PDB file of C-alpha atoms in Angstrom:
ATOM      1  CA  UNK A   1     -41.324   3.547   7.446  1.00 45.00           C
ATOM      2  CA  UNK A   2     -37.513   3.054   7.073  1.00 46.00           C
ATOM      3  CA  UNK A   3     -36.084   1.200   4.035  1.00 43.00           C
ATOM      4  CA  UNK A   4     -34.649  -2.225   4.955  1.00 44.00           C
ATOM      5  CA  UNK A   5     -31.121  -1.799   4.912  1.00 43.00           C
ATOM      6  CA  UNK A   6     -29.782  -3.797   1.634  1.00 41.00           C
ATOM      7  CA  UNK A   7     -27.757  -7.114   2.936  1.00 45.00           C
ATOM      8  CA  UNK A   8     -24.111  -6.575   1.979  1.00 47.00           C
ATOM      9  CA  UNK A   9     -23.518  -8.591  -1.601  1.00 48.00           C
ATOM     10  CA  UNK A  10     -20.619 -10.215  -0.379  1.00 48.00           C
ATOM     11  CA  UNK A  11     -21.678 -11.286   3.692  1.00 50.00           C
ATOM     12  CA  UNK A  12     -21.148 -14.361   4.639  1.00 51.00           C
ATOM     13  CA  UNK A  13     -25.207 -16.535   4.672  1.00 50.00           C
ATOM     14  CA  UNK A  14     -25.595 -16.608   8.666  1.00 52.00           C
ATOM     15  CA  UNK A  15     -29.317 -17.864   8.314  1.00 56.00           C
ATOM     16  CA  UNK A  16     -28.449 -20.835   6.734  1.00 57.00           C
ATOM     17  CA  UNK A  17     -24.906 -22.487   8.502  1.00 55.00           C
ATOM     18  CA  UNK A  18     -25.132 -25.085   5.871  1.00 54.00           C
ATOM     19  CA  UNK A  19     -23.578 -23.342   3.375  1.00 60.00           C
ATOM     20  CA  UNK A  20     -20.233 -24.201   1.932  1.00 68.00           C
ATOM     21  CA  UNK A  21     -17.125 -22.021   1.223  1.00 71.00           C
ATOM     22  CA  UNK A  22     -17.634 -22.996  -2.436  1.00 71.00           C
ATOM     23  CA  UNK A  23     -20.984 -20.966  -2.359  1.00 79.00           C
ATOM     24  CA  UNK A  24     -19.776 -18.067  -0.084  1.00 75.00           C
ATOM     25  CA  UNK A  25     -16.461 -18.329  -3.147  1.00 81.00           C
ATOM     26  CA  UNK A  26     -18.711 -18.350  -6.060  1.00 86.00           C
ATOM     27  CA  UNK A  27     -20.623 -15.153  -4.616  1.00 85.00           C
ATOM     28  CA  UNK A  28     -17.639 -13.215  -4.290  1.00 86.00           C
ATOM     29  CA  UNK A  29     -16.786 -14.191  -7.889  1.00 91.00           C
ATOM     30  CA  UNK A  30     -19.978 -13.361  -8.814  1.00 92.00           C
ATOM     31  CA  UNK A  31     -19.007  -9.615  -6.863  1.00 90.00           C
ATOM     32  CA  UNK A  32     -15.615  -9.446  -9.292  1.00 92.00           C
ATOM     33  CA  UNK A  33     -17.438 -10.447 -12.382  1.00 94.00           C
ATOM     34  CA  UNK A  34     -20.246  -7.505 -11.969  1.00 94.00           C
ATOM     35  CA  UNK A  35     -17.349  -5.255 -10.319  1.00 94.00           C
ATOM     36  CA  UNK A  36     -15.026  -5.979 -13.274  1.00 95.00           C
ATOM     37  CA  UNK A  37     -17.826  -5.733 -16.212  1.00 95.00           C
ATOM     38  CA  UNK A  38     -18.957  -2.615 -14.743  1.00 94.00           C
ATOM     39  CA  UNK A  39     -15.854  -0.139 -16.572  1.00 94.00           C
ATOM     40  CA  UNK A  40     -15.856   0.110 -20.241  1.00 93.00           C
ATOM     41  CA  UNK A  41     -13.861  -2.141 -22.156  1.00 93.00           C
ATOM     42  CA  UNK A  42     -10.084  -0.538 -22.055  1.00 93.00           C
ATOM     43  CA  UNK A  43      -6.729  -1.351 -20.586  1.00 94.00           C
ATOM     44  CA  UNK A  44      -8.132  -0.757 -16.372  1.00 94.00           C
ATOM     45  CA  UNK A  45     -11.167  -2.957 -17.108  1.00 95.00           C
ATOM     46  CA  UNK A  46      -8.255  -5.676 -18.982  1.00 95.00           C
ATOM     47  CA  UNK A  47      -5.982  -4.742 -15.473  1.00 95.00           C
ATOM     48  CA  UNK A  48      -8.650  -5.997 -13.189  1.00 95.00           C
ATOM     49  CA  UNK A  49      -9.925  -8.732 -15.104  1.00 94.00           C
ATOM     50  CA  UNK A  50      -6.393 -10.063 -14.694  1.00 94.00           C
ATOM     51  CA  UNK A  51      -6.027  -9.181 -10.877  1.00 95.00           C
ATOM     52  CA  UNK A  52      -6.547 -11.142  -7.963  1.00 94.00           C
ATOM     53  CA  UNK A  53      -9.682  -9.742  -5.488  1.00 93.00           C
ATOM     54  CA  UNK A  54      -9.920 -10.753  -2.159  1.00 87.00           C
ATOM     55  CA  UNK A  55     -12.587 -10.145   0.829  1.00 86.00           C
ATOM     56  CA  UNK A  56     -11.824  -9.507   4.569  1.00 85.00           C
ATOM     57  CA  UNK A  57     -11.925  -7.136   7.391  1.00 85.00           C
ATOM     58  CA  UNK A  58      -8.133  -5.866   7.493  1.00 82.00           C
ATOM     59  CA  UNK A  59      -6.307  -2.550   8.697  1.00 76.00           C
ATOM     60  CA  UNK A  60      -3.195  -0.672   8.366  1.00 72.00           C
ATOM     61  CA  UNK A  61      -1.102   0.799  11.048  1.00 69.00           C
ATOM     62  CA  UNK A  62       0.819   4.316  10.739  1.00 64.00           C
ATOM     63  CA  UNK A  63       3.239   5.261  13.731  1.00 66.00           C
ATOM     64  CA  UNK A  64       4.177   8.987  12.792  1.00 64.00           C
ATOM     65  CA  UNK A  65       1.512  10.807  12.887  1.00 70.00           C
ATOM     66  CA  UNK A  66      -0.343   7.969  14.907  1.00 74.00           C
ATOM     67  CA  UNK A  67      -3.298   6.525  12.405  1.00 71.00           C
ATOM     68  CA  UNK A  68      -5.240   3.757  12.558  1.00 78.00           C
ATOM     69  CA  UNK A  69      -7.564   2.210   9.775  1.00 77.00           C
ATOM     70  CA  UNK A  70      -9.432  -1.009  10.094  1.00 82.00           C
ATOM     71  CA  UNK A  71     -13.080  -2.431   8.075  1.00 86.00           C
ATOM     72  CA  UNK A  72     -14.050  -4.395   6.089  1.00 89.00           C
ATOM     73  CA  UNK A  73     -11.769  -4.406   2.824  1.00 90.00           C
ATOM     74  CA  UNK A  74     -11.562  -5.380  -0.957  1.00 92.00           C
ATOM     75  CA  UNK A  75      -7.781  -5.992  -1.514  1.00 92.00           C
ATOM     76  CA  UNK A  76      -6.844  -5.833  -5.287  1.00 95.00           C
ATOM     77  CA  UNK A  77      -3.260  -7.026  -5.942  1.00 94.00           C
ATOM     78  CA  UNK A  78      -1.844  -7.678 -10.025  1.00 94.00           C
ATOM     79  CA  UNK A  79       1.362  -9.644 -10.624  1.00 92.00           C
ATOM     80  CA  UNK A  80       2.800  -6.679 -12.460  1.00 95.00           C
ATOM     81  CA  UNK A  81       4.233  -3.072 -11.239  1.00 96.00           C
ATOM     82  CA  UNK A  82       2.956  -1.303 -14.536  1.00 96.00           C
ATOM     83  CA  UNK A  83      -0.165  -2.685 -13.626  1.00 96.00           C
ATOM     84  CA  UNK A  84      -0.157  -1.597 -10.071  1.00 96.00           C
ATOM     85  CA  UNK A  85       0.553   1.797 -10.617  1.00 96.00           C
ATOM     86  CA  UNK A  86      -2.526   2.097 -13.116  1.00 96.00           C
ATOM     87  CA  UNK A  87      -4.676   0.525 -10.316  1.00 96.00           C
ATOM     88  CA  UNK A  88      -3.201   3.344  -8.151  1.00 96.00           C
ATOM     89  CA  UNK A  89      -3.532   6.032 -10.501  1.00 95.00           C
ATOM     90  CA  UNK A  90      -7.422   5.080 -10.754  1.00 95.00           C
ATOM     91  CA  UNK A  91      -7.960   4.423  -7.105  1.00 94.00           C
ATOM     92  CA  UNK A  92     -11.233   6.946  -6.265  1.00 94.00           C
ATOM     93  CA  UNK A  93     -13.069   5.891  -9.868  1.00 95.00           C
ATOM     94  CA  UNK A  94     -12.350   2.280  -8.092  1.00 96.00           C
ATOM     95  CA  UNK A  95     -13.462   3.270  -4.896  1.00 95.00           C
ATOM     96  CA  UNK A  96     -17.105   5.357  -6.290  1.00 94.00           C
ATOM     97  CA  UNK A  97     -17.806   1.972  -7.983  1.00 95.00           C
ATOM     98  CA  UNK A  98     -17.233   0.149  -4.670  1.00 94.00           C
ATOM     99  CA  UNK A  99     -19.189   2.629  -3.192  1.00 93.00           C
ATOM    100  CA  UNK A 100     -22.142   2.080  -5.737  1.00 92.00           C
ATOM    101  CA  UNK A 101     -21.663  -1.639  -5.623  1.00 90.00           C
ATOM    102  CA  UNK A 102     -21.409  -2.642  -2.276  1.00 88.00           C
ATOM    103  CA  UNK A 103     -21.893   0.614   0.334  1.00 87.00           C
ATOM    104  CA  UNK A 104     -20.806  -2.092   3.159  1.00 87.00           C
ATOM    105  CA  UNK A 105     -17.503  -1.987   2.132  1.00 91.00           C
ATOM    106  CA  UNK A 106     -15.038   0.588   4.110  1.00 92.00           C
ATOM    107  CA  UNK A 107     -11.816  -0.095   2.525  1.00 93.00           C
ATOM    108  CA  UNK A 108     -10.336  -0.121  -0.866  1.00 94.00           C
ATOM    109  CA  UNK A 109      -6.877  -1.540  -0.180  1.00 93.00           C
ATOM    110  CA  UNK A 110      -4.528  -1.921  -3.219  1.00 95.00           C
ATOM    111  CA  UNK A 111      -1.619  -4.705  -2.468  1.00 93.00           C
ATOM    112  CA  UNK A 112       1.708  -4.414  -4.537  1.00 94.00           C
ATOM    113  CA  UNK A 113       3.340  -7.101  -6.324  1.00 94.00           C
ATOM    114  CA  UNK A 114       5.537  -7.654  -3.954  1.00 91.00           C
ATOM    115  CA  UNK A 115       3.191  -7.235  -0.668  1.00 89.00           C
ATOM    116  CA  UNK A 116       5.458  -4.610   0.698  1.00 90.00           C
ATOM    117  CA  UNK A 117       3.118  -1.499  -0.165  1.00 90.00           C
ATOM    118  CA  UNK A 118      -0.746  -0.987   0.074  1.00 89.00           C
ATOM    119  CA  UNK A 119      -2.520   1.948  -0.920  1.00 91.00           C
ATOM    120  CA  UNK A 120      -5.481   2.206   1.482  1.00 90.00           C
ATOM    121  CA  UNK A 121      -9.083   3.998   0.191  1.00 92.00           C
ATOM    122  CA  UNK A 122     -11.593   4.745   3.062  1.00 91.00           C
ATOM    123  CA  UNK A 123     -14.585   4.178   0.819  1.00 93.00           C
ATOM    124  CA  UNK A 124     -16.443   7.101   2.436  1.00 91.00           C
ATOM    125  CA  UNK A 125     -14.146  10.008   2.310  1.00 91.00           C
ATOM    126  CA  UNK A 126     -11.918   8.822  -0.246  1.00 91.00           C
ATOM    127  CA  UNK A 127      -8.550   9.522   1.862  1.00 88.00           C
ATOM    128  CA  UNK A 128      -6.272   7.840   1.061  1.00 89.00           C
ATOM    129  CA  UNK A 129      -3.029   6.380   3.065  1.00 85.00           C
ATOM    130  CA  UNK A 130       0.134   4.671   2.065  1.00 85.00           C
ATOM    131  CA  UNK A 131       1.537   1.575   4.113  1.00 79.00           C
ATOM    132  CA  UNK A 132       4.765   0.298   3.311  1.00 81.00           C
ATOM    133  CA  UNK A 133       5.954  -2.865   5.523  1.00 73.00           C
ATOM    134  CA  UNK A 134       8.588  -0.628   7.108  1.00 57.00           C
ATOM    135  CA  UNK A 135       9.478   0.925  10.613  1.00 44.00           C
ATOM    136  CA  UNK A 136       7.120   3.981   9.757  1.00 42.00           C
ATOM    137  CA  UNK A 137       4.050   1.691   8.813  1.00 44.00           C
ATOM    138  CA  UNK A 138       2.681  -1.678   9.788  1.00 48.00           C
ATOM    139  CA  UNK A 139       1.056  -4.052   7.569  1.00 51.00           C
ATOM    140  CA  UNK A 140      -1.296  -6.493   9.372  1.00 53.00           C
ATOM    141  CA  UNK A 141       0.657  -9.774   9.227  1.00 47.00           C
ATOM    142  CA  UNK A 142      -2.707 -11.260   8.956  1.00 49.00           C
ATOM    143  CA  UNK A 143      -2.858  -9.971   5.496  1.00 47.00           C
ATOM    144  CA  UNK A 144      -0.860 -11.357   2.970  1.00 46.00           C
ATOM    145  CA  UNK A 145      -2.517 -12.756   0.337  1.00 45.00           C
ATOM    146  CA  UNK A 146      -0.324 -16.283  -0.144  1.00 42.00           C
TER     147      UNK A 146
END
């Protein structure tokens, strides 16, 4: 007498192929909106309503020690630095309401302005790992956001 396992809120419809991008688009906005409504009205709720979301199975690299993370990811960048680092600074109350939103989700990966830095969130322990686009750490080419 198991519980059905919930469907993930943002998977793609594989039942019906007839589906367009614009309907898989509008649930993810639909995701953002409830994601985004969900913190009290204040400057991080204001940061994300402003910030650009994005869905996708991605992972980071780290060559010293050797670390690999990979899953399915929300990426949150914001056009701003100030912005950013708030976004940082709030990362686990960002990652519990990913958690309580969506439990599919593995990653929380916050993208810098300038895509040279993400600050990765596994959803389920809440460590946490810094990729810069350097010799020390490898950014998944894959996964710029332009």
């Amino acid at each position: 007498m198991g519980r059905e396992k919930r469907p993930r809120l943002l998977a793609p419809n594989l039942a019906n192929p007839s589906l367009t991008a614009q309907t898989e688009m509008e649930k993810l906005e639909a995701w953002i909106r409830n994601f985004v409504k969900s913190f009290e009205l204040g400057k991080l709720r204001s940061i994300l309503s402003d910030a650009r979301f994005l869905r996708r199975p991605a992972g980071v690299w780290q060559e010293s020690p050797f670390k690999v993370i990979s899953g399915l990811a929300i990426v949150i960048t914001c056009d701003g630095w100030k912005d950013y680092k708030q976004l940082v600074a709030k990362n686990k109350q960002l990652a519990y309401r990913i958690r309580k939103l969506d439990p599919e989700i593995d990653l929380l990966m916050l993208l810098s302005p300038d895509q040279t830095i993400v600050e990765v969130t596994v959803i389920a322990t809440l460590e946490k790992l810094v990729a810069i686009n350097s010799s020390k750490a490898k950014i998944d080419p894959k996964f710029s956001l332009n």
